[in-house]
Short mmCIF file of C-alpha atoms in Angstrom, two decimals:
data_model
loop_
_atom_site.label_atom_id
_atom_site.label_comp_id
_atom_site.label_asym_id
_atom_site.label_seq_id
_atom_site.Cartn_x
_atom_site.Cartn_y
_atom_site.Cartn_z
CA MET P 1 -27.15 28.76 -17.79
CA LEU P 2 -25.18 31.45 -18.29
CA GLN P 3 -26.90 33.49 -15.48
CA ASN P 4 -25.54 31.30 -12.90
CA ILE P 5 -22.88 33.25 -13.54
CA ARG P 6 -22.01 35.96 -11.06
CA VAL P 7 -20.05 39.16 -11.57
CA VAL P 8 -19.15 40.40 -8.04
CA LEU P 9 -17.18 43.69 -7.49
CA VAL P 10 -15.40 44.00 -4.77
CA ASN P 11 -15.41 47.92 -3.02
CA THR P 12 -15.66 49.81 -6.36
CA SER P 13 -14.54 53.25 -6.28
CA HIS P 14 -16.45 54.72 -10.02
CA PRO P 15 -19.14 54.35 -10.53
CA GLY P 16 -18.93 54.17 -14.11
CA ASN P 17 -16.96 51.26 -14.06
CA ILE P 18 -19.45 49.42 -12.87
CA GLY P 19 -21.73 50.69 -15.69
CA GLY P 20 -19.27 49.89 -17.73
CA ALA P 21 -19.22 46.06 -16.79
CA ALA P 22 -23.18 45.54 -16.64
CA ARG P 23 -22.75 46.43 -19.47
CA ALA P 24 -19.94 43.46 -20.90
CA MET P 25 -22.13 41.50 -18.35
CA LYS P 26 -26.00 42.45 -20.73
CA ASN P 27 -22.88 42.00 -24.33
CA MET P 28 -22.43 38.18 -22.84
CA GLY P 29 -25.31 37.55 -22.34
CA LEU P 30 -25.23 37.44 -18.04
CA SER P 31 -27.39 39.40 -15.97
CA GLN P 32 -26.23 38.30 -12.41
CA LEU P 33 -24.40 41.59 -10.94
CA VAL P 34 -23.17 41.41 -7.07
CA LEU P 35 -21.76 44.96 -5.62
CA VAL P 36 -19.34 44.47 -2.54
CA GLN P 37 -19.62 47.64 -0.82
CA PRO P 38 -19.90 50.07 -3.54
CA GLU P 39 -18.69 53.51 -3.04
CA ASP P 40 -21.36 55.10 -5.14
CA PHE P 41 -24.45 53.15 -6.16
CA PRO P 42 -26.73 53.48 -7.10
CA SER P 43 -25.18 56.74 -9.65
CA GLY P 44 -26.67 58.19 -12.89
CA GLU P 45 -23.10 57.76 -14.52
CA ALA P 46 -23.51 53.42 -14.00
CA VAL P 47 -26.36 54.16 -16.10
CA ALA P 48 -25.10 56.28 -18.08
CA ARG P 49 -22.19 53.71 -18.88
CA ALA P 50 -24.55 50.78 -18.75
CA SER P 51 -25.63 52.37 -20.96
CA GLY P 52 -29.25 50.46 -21.94
CA ALA P 53 -27.49 47.42 -19.28
CA THR P 54 -29.31 49.23 -16.75
CA ASP P 55 -32.27 45.76 -16.03
CA VAL P 56 -28.37 43.94 -14.95
CA LEU P 57 -27.91 47.37 -12.81
CA ASP P 58 -31.43 47.29 -11.40
CA ALA P 59 -31.04 43.80 -10.24
CA ALA P 60 -27.39 44.88 -8.92
CA LEU P 61 -27.31 42.64 -5.28
CA VAL P 62 -25.36 45.01 -2.87
CA VAL P 63 -23.40 43.43 0.24
CA ASP P 64 -21.54 43.85 2.78
CA THR P 65 -19.09 40.98 2.50
CA LEU P 66 -17.51 39.27 -0.35
CA GLU P 67 -18.42 35.72 1.76
CA GLU P 68 -22.72 37.30 1.32
CA ALA P 69 -21.54 37.73 -2.26
CA LEU P 70 -20.54 34.42 -2.82
CA THR P 71 -22.93 32.48 -0.70
CA GLY P 72 -23.81 29.61 -3.08
CA CYS P 73 -21.34 28.46 -5.19
CA SER P 74 -20.13 25.82 -6.65
CA VAL P 75 -16.37 28.15 -7.82
CA VAL P 76 -15.17 31.44 -7.03
CA LEU P 77 -12.30 32.45 -9.69
CA GLY P 78 -11.23 36.13 -8.30
CA THR P 79 -8.50 38.37 -10.76
CA SER P 80 -5.29 39.01 -9.82
CA ALA P 81 -2.89 41.14 -11.19
CA ARG P 82 0.44 40.49 -8.97
CA ASP P 83 2.27 37.86 -8.28
CA ARG P 84 0.81 37.05 -5.04
CA ARG P 85 3.52 35.04 -1.89
CA ILE P 86 1.30 32.30 -1.82
CA PRO P 87 1.24 30.49 -5.33
CA TRP P 88 -2.29 29.57 -6.07
CA PRO P 89 -3.99 27.49 -8.37
CA LEU P 90 -3.64 30.01 -12.22
CA LEU P 91 -5.80 30.03 -14.93
CA ASP P 92 -6.02 32.09 -17.71
CA PRO P 93 -9.38 34.02 -18.72
CA ARG P 94 -9.63 31.16 -21.33
CA GLU P 95 -8.33 28.00 -18.34
CA CYS P 96 -11.61 30.20 -16.06
CA ALA P 97 -14.42 29.94 -19.10
CA SER P 98 -13.82 26.23 -18.91
CA THR P 99 -13.66 25.35 -15.41
CA SER P 100 -16.60 27.48 -15.12
CA LEU P 101 -18.08 26.22 -17.76
CA GLU P 102 -17.55 22.73 -15.97
CA HIS P 103 -18.97 23.66 -12.75
CA LEU P 104 -22.69 25.06 -14.86
CA GLU P 105 -23.10 22.30 -16.48
CA GLN P 106 -22.86 20.37 -13.04
CA GLY P 107 -25.39 22.07 -11.55
CA GLY P 108 -23.48 25.07 -9.96
CA GLN P 109 -22.86 28.17 -9.21
CA VAL P 110 -19.60 30.39 -10.64
CA ALA P 111 -18.15 33.94 -9.62
CA LEU P 112 -16.15 36.35 -10.56
CA VAL P 113 -14.40 38.74 -8.89
CA PHE P 114 -13.12 41.13 -9.13
CA GLY P 115 -11.19 43.53 -6.83
CA ARG P 116 -10.51 47.38 -6.47
CA GLU P 117 -9.65 49.76 -9.28
CA TYR P 118 -6.03 50.50 -7.60
CA ALA P 119 -5.40 48.14 -5.32
CA GLY P 120 -7.51 44.85 -6.64
CA LEU P 121 -8.01 41.97 -4.10
CA THR P 122 -6.43 42.08 -0.79
CA ASN P 123 -4.81 38.65 0.04
CA GLU P 124 -7.36 37.79 2.77
CA GLU P 125 -9.86 38.02 -0.72
CA LEU P 126 -7.50 36.36 -2.96
CA GLN P 127 -7.72 33.19 -0.77
CA ARG P 128 -11.02 32.95 -0.54
CA CYS P 129 -11.31 32.04 -3.94
CA HIS P 130 -10.35 28.98 -5.90
CA PHE P 131 -8.73 29.44 -8.53
CA HIS P 132 -6.58 32.37 -9.19
CA VAL P 133 -6.98 34.88 -13.52
CA HIS P 134 -4.30 36.47 -14.65
CA ILE P 135 -5.04 38.04 -18.23
CA PRO P 136 -2.65 38.17 -20.11
CA SER P 137 -2.03 41.82 -19.68
CA ASP P 138 1.60 43.26 -20.68
CA PRO P 139 3.95 43.24 -17.73
CA GLU P 140 5.48 47.13 -17.93
CA PHE P 141 1.30 47.77 -18.06
CA GLY P 142 -0.20 45.19 -16.58
CA SER P 143 -3.31 47.04 -14.88
CA LEU P 144 -6.58 46.63 -17.32
CA ASN P 145 -10.14 48.61 -16.95
CA LEU P 146 -12.02 46.77 -14.73
CA ALA P 147 -14.69 46.94 -16.98
CA ALA P 148 -12.45 46.00 -19.46
CA ALA P 149 -11.23 43.22 -17.24
CA VAL P 150 -15.17 42.12 -16.83
CA GLN P 151 -15.21 42.50 -20.78
CA VAL P 152 -12.35 39.87 -21.00
CA LEU P 153 -13.29 36.91 -18.87
CA THR P 154 -17.08 37.36 -19.62
CA TYR P 155 -15.81 37.61 -23.49
CA GLU P 156 -14.50 34.27 -22.85
CA VAL P 157 -17.37 33.02 -20.54
CA ARG P 158 -19.47 33.32 -23.65
CA MET P 159 -16.90 31.92 -26.25
CA ALA P 160 -16.86 28.83 -24.13
CA TRP P 161 -20.74 28.38 -23.98
CA LEU P 162 -21.58 28.76 -27.24
CA ALA P 163 -18.53 26.21 -28.24
CA GLN P 164 -20.35 23.83 -25.68
CA GLN P 165 -23.40 25.15 -27.03
CA GLY P 166 -22.53 24.45 -30.50
CA GLN P 167 -23.32 27.29 -31.95
CA PRO P 168 -21.39 29.44 -34.66
CA THR P 169 -19.45 31.91 -33.00
CA LYS P 170 -20.22 33.83 -35.72
CA MET P 171 -23.30 36.06 -36.35
CA ALA P 172 -24.21 34.94 -39.63
CA LYS P 173 -22.09 32.16 -39.83
CA LEU P 174 -25.25 29.47 -41.93
CA GLU P 175 -25.07 32.47 -44.43
CA THR P 176 -21.54 32.92 -44.59
CA THR P 177 -21.51 29.19 -45.03
CA ALA P 178 -24.21 29.05 -47.52
CA MET P 179 -21.87 32.28 -49.51
CA LEU P 180 -18.21 31.07 -49.39
CA ASN P 181 -19.00 26.71 -48.81
CA SER P 182 -22.27 24.90 -50.26
CA GLN P 183 -21.68 27.08 -53.46
CA LEU P 184 -17.96 27.00 -53.95
CA VAL P 185 -16.78 25.70 -57.39
CA THR P 186 -15.49 22.18 -57.57
CA VAL P 187 -12.53 20.86 -58.69
CA GLU P 188 -14.23 20.61 -62.33
CA GLU P 189 -15.51 24.12 -62.89
CA LEU P 190 -12.18 25.04 -61.16
CA GLU P 191 -10.24 23.68 -64.05
CA ALA P 192 -12.17 24.35 -66.17
CA TYR P 193 -12.07 28.39 -64.89
CA PHE P 194 -8.18 27.80 -65.15
CA ARG P 195 -8.87 26.45 -68.98
CA HIS P 196 -10.72 29.55 -70.12
CA LEU P 197 -7.65 31.67 -68.35
CA GLU P 198 -5.15 30.07 -69.89
CA GLN P 199 -6.89 30.58 -73.21
CA THR P 200 -7.43 34.51 -72.21
CA LEU P 201 -4.11 34.47 -71.46
CA ILE P 202 -2.77 33.70 -74.95
CA ALA P 203 -5.15 35.39 -76.86
CA ILE P 204 -3.83 38.96 -75.73
CA ARG P 205 -0.46 37.84 -75.19
CA PHE P 206 0.61 37.52 -71.70
CA LEU P 207 1.00 34.67 -71.84
CA ASP P 208 3.12 32.61 -74.69
CA PRO P 209 2.88 28.79 -75.09
CA GLU P 210 5.70 28.42 -76.23
CA LYS P 211 7.54 29.57 -72.44
CA PRO P 212 4.89 28.80 -70.39
CA ARG P 213 7.44 29.38 -67.68
CA HIS P 214 5.31 29.19 -63.72
CA LEU P 215 2.66 31.58 -64.65
CA MET P 216 -0.14 28.51 -65.01
CA ALA P 217 0.95 27.72 -61.72
CA ARG P 218 1.43 31.09 -59.90
CA LEU P 219 -2.36 31.95 -61.29
CA ARG P 220 -3.68 27.89 -59.66
CA ARG P 221 -2.02 28.47 -56.29
CA LEU P 222 -3.46 31.98 -55.70
CA TYR P 223 -7.26 31.36 -57.05
CA GLY P 224 -6.93 28.05 -55.71
CA ARG P 225 -6.48 28.77 -51.69
CA CYS P 226 -9.25 31.80 -51.80
CA ALA P 227 -12.36 29.30 -51.48
CA ILE P 228 -14.69 31.24 -54.81
CA SER P 229 -17.93 30.89 -54.58
CA ARG P 230 -20.19 30.11 -56.88
CA LEU P 231 -21.08 33.38 -58.01
CA GLU P 232 -17.76 35.60 -58.21
CA MET P 233 -16.53 32.36 -60.47
CA ASN P 234 -19.16 33.78 -62.85
CA ILE P 235 -18.28 37.25 -62.15
CA LEU P 236 -14.60 35.37 -63.82
CA ARG P 237 -15.54 33.68 -65.67
CA GLY P 238 -17.09 36.85 -67.67
CA ILE P 239 -14.41 39.24 -67.87
CA LEU P 240 -12.53 36.57 -69.69
CA THR P 241 -15.87 36.41 -72.12
CA GLU P 242 -15.96 39.50 -72.44
CA THR P 243 -12.07 40.39 -73.07
CA GLN P 244 -12.24 37.48 -75.82
CA LYS P 245 -14.72 39.37 -77.31
CA VAL P 246 -12.34 42.73 -77.20
CA VAL P 247 -9.58 39.99 -78.98
CA ASP P 248 -11.89 38.55 -81.49
CA GLY P 249 -13.15 41.94 -81.98
CA ALA P 250 -9.73 43.26 -82.71
CA ALA P 251 -8.60 40.37 -85.06
CA CYS P 252 -11.60 40.86 -86.78
CA LYS P 253 -10.43 45.12 -87.87
CA LYS P 254 -7.22 42.83 -88.99
CA GLY P 255 -8.51 40.47 -90.97
CA GLU P 256 -10.45 42.83 -92.84
CA GLU P 257 -7.34 45.52 -93.27
CA MET O 1 5.56 41.93 -33.18
CA LEU O 2 2.43 42.84 -31.98
CA GLN O 3 4.34 47.24 -32.69
CA ASN O 4 3.63 46.38 -36.85
CA ILE O 5 -0.16 46.10 -35.36
CA ARG O 6 -2.30 49.77 -35.55
CA VAL O 7 -5.38 50.01 -34.38
CA VAL O 8 -7.66 52.19 -36.90
CA LEU O 9 -11.10 54.58 -35.23
CA VAL O 10 -12.97 55.63 -37.19
CA ASN O 11 -14.80 59.35 -36.40
CA THR O 12 -14.68 58.77 -33.01
CA SER O 13 -17.71 61.10 -30.74
CA HIS O 14 -16.02 60.38 -27.08
CA PRO O 15 -12.87 61.18 -26.38
CA GLY O 16 -13.06 58.99 -23.26
CA ASN O 17 -13.82 56.03 -25.07
CA ILE O 18 -9.98 57.05 -27.19
CA GLY O 19 -8.37 56.99 -24.32
CA GLY O 20 -9.89 53.69 -23.10
CA ALA O 21 -8.85 52.65 -26.09
CA ALA O 22 -5.06 53.44 -25.69
CA ARG O 23 -5.68 52.14 -22.36
CA ALA O 24 -6.45 48.21 -23.79
CA MET O 25 -3.38 48.90 -26.45
CA LYS O 26 -0.83 49.39 -23.85
CA ASN O 27 -2.64 46.85 -20.92
CA MET O 28 -1.83 44.21 -24.14
CA GLY O 29 1.24 45.71 -25.98
CA LEU O 30 -0.04 47.51 -28.67
CA SER O 31 1.20 51.05 -29.34
CA GLN O 32 0.08 52.36 -32.85
CA LEU O 33 -2.97 54.24 -32.15
CA VAL O 34 -4.81 56.30 -35.73
CA LEU O 35 -7.62 57.79 -35.43
CA VAL O 36 -9.29 59.64 -38.91
CA GLN O 37 -11.19 62.23 -38.26
CA PRO O 38 -12.30 62.16 -34.07
CA GLU O 39 -14.59 64.60 -32.75
CA ASP O 40 -12.79 65.88 -29.63
CA PHE O 41 -9.08 64.96 -29.94
CA PRO O 42 -6.36 65.65 -27.70
CA SER O 43 -8.78 65.94 -24.47
CA GLY O 44 -8.19 65.88 -21.87
CA GLU O 45 -10.96 63.19 -21.37
CA ALA O 46 -8.64 60.66 -22.69
CA VAL O 47 -6.33 61.73 -21.30
CA ALA O 48 -7.77 60.54 -17.79
CA ARG O 49 -9.33 57.32 -19.54
CA ALA O 50 -5.89 57.07 -20.73
CA SER O 51 -4.72 55.59 -17.22
CA GLY O 52 -0.86 55.88 -17.42
CA ALA O 53 -1.13 54.91 -21.54
CA THR O 54 -1.11 58.33 -22.98
CA ASP O 55 2.00 57.46 -24.52
CA VAL O 56 0.03 55.38 -26.59
CA LEU O 57 -2.26 59.03 -27.48
CA ASP O 58 0.99 61.13 -27.79
CA ALA O 59 1.89 58.70 -30.48
CA ALA O 60 -1.25 58.20 -32.15
CA LEU O 61 -1.58 59.35 -35.33
CA VAL O 62 -4.62 62.10 -36.90
CA VAL O 63 -5.68 61.63 -40.15
CA ASP O 64 -8.37 62.15 -42.65
CA THR O 65 -9.73 59.41 -44.47
CA LEU O 66 -9.25 56.04 -43.65
CA GLU O 67 -7.25 54.87 -46.92
CA GLU O 68 -4.66 57.23 -45.32
CA ALA O 69 -5.56 55.45 -41.76
CA LEU O 70 -4.44 51.99 -43.60
CA THR O 71 -1.53 52.80 -46.05
CA GLY O 72 1.12 49.66 -46.31
CA CYS O 73 -1.54 47.09 -44.62
CA SER O 74 -1.15 43.94 -46.15
CA VAL O 75 -4.36 43.05 -44.40
CA VAL O 76 -7.77 44.82 -42.79
CA LEU O 77 -9.58 42.97 -40.51
CA GLY O 78 -12.54 45.28 -39.47
CA THR O 79 -15.35 44.80 -36.77
CA SER O 80 -18.79 44.40 -37.90
CA ALA O 81 -21.86 44.13 -35.51
CA ARG O 82 -24.40 44.53 -38.06
CA ASP O 83 -25.74 41.79 -40.71
CA ARG O 84 -24.25 43.02 -44.16
CA ARG O 85 -26.27 42.48 -48.28
CA ILE O 86 -23.70 40.99 -49.06
CA PRO O 87 -21.87 39.04 -46.84
CA TRP O 88 -18.02 38.84 -46.47
CA PRO O 89 -15.49 36.39 -45.18
CA LEU O 90 -16.24 36.54 -41.29
CA LEU O 91 -14.25 36.37 -38.37
CA ASP O 92 -14.60 35.98 -34.97
CA PRO O 93 -11.90 37.88 -32.40
CA ARG O 94 -9.70 34.51 -31.99
CA GLU O 95 -9.87 33.84 -36.29
CA CYS O 96 -8.78 37.77 -36.03
CA ALA O 97 -5.52 36.62 -33.90
CA SER O 98 -4.18 34.27 -36.05
CA THR O 99 -5.34 36.11 -39.49
CA SER O 100 -2.95 38.82 -37.36
CA LEU O 101 -0.51 36.66 -37.00
CA GLU O 102 -0.38 35.54 -39.80
CA HIS O 103 0.70 38.11 -41.37
CA LEU O 104 2.57 39.26 -38.49
CA GLU O 105 5.39 36.74 -39.15
CA GLN O 106 5.25 37.76 -43.02
CA GLY O 107 6.68 40.87 -41.77
CA GLY O 108 2.75 42.56 -42.97
CA GLN O 109 1.40 45.43 -41.26
CA VAL O 110 -1.80 44.87 -39.31
CA ALA O 111 -5.35 46.71 -39.68
CA LEU O 112 -7.58 46.27 -36.62
CA VAL O 113 -11.14 48.82 -37.63
CA PHE O 114 -13.30 50.09 -35.79
CA GLY O 115 -16.44 52.41 -36.53
CA ARG O 116 -18.13 54.65 -34.97
CA GLU O 117 -19.66 54.52 -31.13
CA TYR O 118 -23.39 54.30 -33.05
CA ALA O 119 -23.39 53.44 -36.20
CA GLY O 120 -20.49 51.54 -37.14
CA LEU O 121 -18.26 51.64 -40.12
CA THR O 122 -19.47 52.21 -43.01
CA ASN O 123 -20.04 49.85 -46.08
CA GLU O 124 -17.87 51.13 -48.01
CA GLU O 125 -15.50 51.44 -44.96
CA LEU O 126 -16.27 47.57 -44.42
CA GLN O 127 -15.56 46.35 -48.08
CA ARG O 128 -12.60 47.93 -47.21
CA CYS O 129 -11.82 45.21 -44.76
CA HIS O 130 -10.06 42.33 -45.99
CA PHE O 131 -12.33 40.77 -43.33
CA HIS O 132 -14.45 41.43 -40.94
CA VAL O 133 -15.12 40.51 -37.84
CA HIS O 134 -17.46 40.33 -35.29
CA ILE O 135 -17.35 39.42 -31.30
CA PRO O 136 -20.34 36.96 -30.53
CA SER O 137 -22.08 39.25 -28.11
CA ASP O 138 -26.46 38.72 -27.06
CA PRO O 139 -28.58 39.34 -30.56
CA GLU O 140 -30.26 41.14 -28.56
CA PHE O 141 -28.29 43.68 -26.51
CA GLY O 142 -24.80 43.24 -29.19
CA SER O 143 -22.99 46.36 -29.01
CA LEU O 144 -20.53 46.47 -27.51
CA ASN O 145 -18.58 49.92 -25.97
CA LEU O 146 -15.67 51.00 -28.05
CA ALA O 147 -13.43 50.85 -25.84
CA ALA O 148 -15.00 47.34 -24.65
CA ALA O 149 -14.39 45.85 -28.34
CA VAL O 150 -10.41 47.19 -28.71
CA GLN O 151 -9.56 45.47 -25.25
CA VAL O 152 -11.42 41.51 -27.00
CA LEU O 153 -9.51 42.00 -29.79
CA THR O 154 -6.10 43.24 -28.94
CA TYR O 155 -6.07 40.44 -25.60
CA GLU O 156 -7.16 37.85 -28.39
CA VAL O 157 -4.25 38.71 -30.93
CA ARG O 158 -1.91 38.73 -27.32
CA MET O 159 -2.90 35.34 -26.39
CA ALA O 160 -2.40 33.94 -29.73
CA TRP O 161 1.27 36.21 -29.87
CA LEU O 162 1.35 34.28 -26.60
CA ALA O 163 1.10 31.07 -27.70
CA GLN O 164 2.77 31.69 -30.27
CA GLN O 165 6.05 32.93 -28.83
CA GLY O 166 5.97 29.56 -26.23
CA GLN O 167 6.09 27.09 -29.70
CA PRO O 168 8.92 26.19 -31.60
CA THR O 169 8.01 27.74 -35.74
CA LYS O 170 5.95 24.39 -37.48
CA MET O 171 7.27 23.39 -40.44
CA ALA O 172 3.68 23.89 -42.09
CA LYS O 173 4.86 27.71 -40.93
CA LEU O 174 8.25 27.46 -42.45
CA GLU O 175 6.53 26.23 -46.05
CA THR O 176 3.75 29.35 -46.31
CA THR O 177 6.03 31.53 -45.84
CA ALA O 178 8.96 30.41 -48.96
CA MET O 179 5.51 29.65 -50.61
CA LEU O 180 4.24 33.79 -50.12
CA ASN O 181 7.75 35.03 -50.88
CA SER O 182 7.48 36.30 -47.58
CA GLN O 183 6.27 40.20 -49.43
CA LEU O 184 2.41 40.73 -48.82
CA VAL O 185 0.39 43.47 -51.18
CA THR O 186 0.42 46.13 -49.00
CA VAL O 187 -3.67 47.67 -49.09
CA GLU O 188 -1.89 51.12 -51.83
CA GLU O 189 -1.18 48.24 -54.04
CA LEU O 190 -4.11 46.23 -53.83
CA GLU O 191 -6.09 49.88 -53.72
CA ALA O 192 -4.83 50.47 -57.11
CA TYR O 193 -5.30 47.08 -58.47
CA PHE O 194 -9.09 48.05 -58.00
CA ARG O 195 -8.37 51.20 -59.82
CA HIS O 196 -6.58 49.56 -63.23
CA LEU O 197 -9.70 46.47 -62.64
CA GLU O 198 -11.64 49.15 -62.85
CA GLN O 199 -10.74 50.72 -65.23
CA THR O 200 -11.02 47.56 -67.80
CA LEU O 201 -13.43 46.47 -66.92
CA ILE O 202 -15.48 49.25 -68.46
CA ALA O 203 -12.90 48.80 -70.61
CA ILE O 204 -13.84 45.40 -72.30
CA ARG O 205 -17.86 46.70 -71.36
CA PHE O 206 -18.11 44.36 -68.55
CA LEU O 207 -18.71 47.14 -66.15
CA ASP O 208 -21.18 49.35 -66.77
CA PRO O 209 -20.19 52.52 -64.75
CA GLU O 210 -24.07 53.56 -64.80
CA LYS O 211 -25.12 49.83 -62.59
CA PRO O 212 -22.57 49.40 -61.54
CA ARG O 213 -24.13 46.97 -58.96
CA HIS O 214 -22.41 44.56 -56.61
CA LEU O 215 -19.72 43.90 -58.68
CA MET O 216 -16.24 45.45 -57.12
CA ALA O 217 -17.56 44.99 -54.24
CA ARG O 218 -17.74 41.67 -54.79
CA LEU O 219 -14.61 41.18 -56.81
CA ARG O 220 -12.39 43.17 -53.67
CA ARG O 221 -14.28 41.09 -51.32
CA LEU O 222 -12.41 37.86 -53.31
CA TYR O 223 -9.25 38.95 -54.04
CA GLY O 224 -8.88 41.00 -50.39
CA ARG O 225 -8.85 37.60 -48.71
CA CYS O 226 -6.35 36.02 -50.79
CA ALA O 227 -3.01 37.29 -49.13
CA ILE O 228 -1.99 37.83 -52.43
CA SER O 229 2.30 38.31 -52.65
CA ARG O 230 3.79 40.76 -54.94
CA LEU O 231 4.71 38.48 -57.14
CA GLU O 232 1.13 37.73 -57.59
CA MET O 233 -0.05 41.20 -57.90
CA ASN O 234 2.37 41.86 -60.70
CA ILE O 235 1.17 39.16 -62.32
CA LEU O 236 -2.55 40.40 -61.88
CA ARG O 237 -1.45 43.41 -62.97
CA GLY O 238 0.04 42.39 -67.17
CA ILE O 239 -2.53 40.57 -67.03
CA LEU O 240 -4.18 43.92 -66.77
CA THR O 241 -2.00 45.86 -68.47
CA GLU O 242 -2.12 43.20 -71.61
CA THR O 243 -6.14 43.44 -71.80
CA GLN O 244 -6.14 47.38 -72.04
CA LYS O 245 -3.60 46.83 -74.98
CA VAL O 246 -6.19 44.44 -76.45
CA VAL O 247 -8.82 46.81 -75.55
CA ASP O 248 -6.87 49.77 -77.58
CA GLY O 249 -5.65 47.78 -80.73
CA ALA O 250 -9.60 47.39 -80.90
CA ALA O 251 -9.71 51.39 -80.60
CA CYS O 252 -7.31 52.45 -82.71
CA LYS O 253 -8.79 49.90 -85.64
CA LYS O 254 -12.04 50.97 -85.31
CA GLY O 255 -10.52 54.68 -85.31
CA GLU O 256 -8.90 53.76 -88.61
CA GLU O 257 -12.51 52.58 -90.07
#
């Protein structure tokens, strides 16, 4: 589905940015790059910065006008760094992603349009867009690198797409889940640990049963929030068992005196 | 508040990426850049790519070790592109941002750590991190440009921060803050704890220094994700101190035999 999103770069000056944009796109699973009158393309610098995303560069469509670049799209989202005289429906990158997904789901083609490095999109170009997208940068230093802007918008699209697919946004989530969740200790195991811990703390004389204060409550709060796995619990229990052996050894020696 | 987030770049090869990272940071309102053994810095290429964010470059701290870079931090989030043998608590960029915000709200310092362009972070470096962060890229072309990765993570932090600014503080948050005493331990305190823990585990013969296996890594992973308060750390350290007294007592008795 993500192949139905095209990234449109208008009048890009630096070929390195085209390469960086191609890499960002491919990282996020996009492949359709359209270049409107690039100043310097094809270019070795673009290939270098693409760092392996040369297939995206090779397949890039070079056109003369924004209108051509937008052929067949059902929604056009244009990045804008500035306030415009005519206010336009303005989205943040996350809203841009959800709007894009809505159109993709209905079989539409989506265009994400990025302007020139220094001047952005002209008012005329912005008026060809259905929505303006603003990356919420620091107003005092607001202009992102072109490839960085492509990275942010395509990242948000991928996050939205993964969520929609029901796919984890985290690699190895299965493993982590297996590790940290499906093998989490039960309440009973945790309670058994607290009993063992309390006995050991008394044995090493860290906890005075006459004056327990809030010690066990504090330890409960700490370990309670940690989502302890069974493996970790075995380690914690092992530490207590070895500690008690030392205590018993010491007591034994005392008894021998 | 965002000034309490530091971006830590480990062993960066290309100065252009340092510049790109600085620009991305400044765009998102961040200013603290720490460079661990950069290969080429200061550099004209970094200045060029920073495109005006030279103040961030000028103020960048250059250090020799990751440990130094993490001084004073209460939470360390390291980017990881690969599956690891020991799975670690794994966050996506959005979860990374909310975790960062939680620590910032409690007055903590946050480190976002990025590895080498080609090799990422080593296992040892990753084990110094409390959480791993993975940008959900296409598995078939997964490796983002370094500055692009900085852009994504700092963008998410800014989004979370903006959302937080617009909302009244929730009761639950106040409660958590009160609960944790707003005094999270720093990385140094946690490292000191791990050293103390390791010594103690060797002393009670739970840890065999000849065959350490993954024991300390597993304990790091457990305690790293718990957001331990200073009060809790005092308790944990107290337990170790008392345990060692028992060990010393036992050794002493043995010596008397």
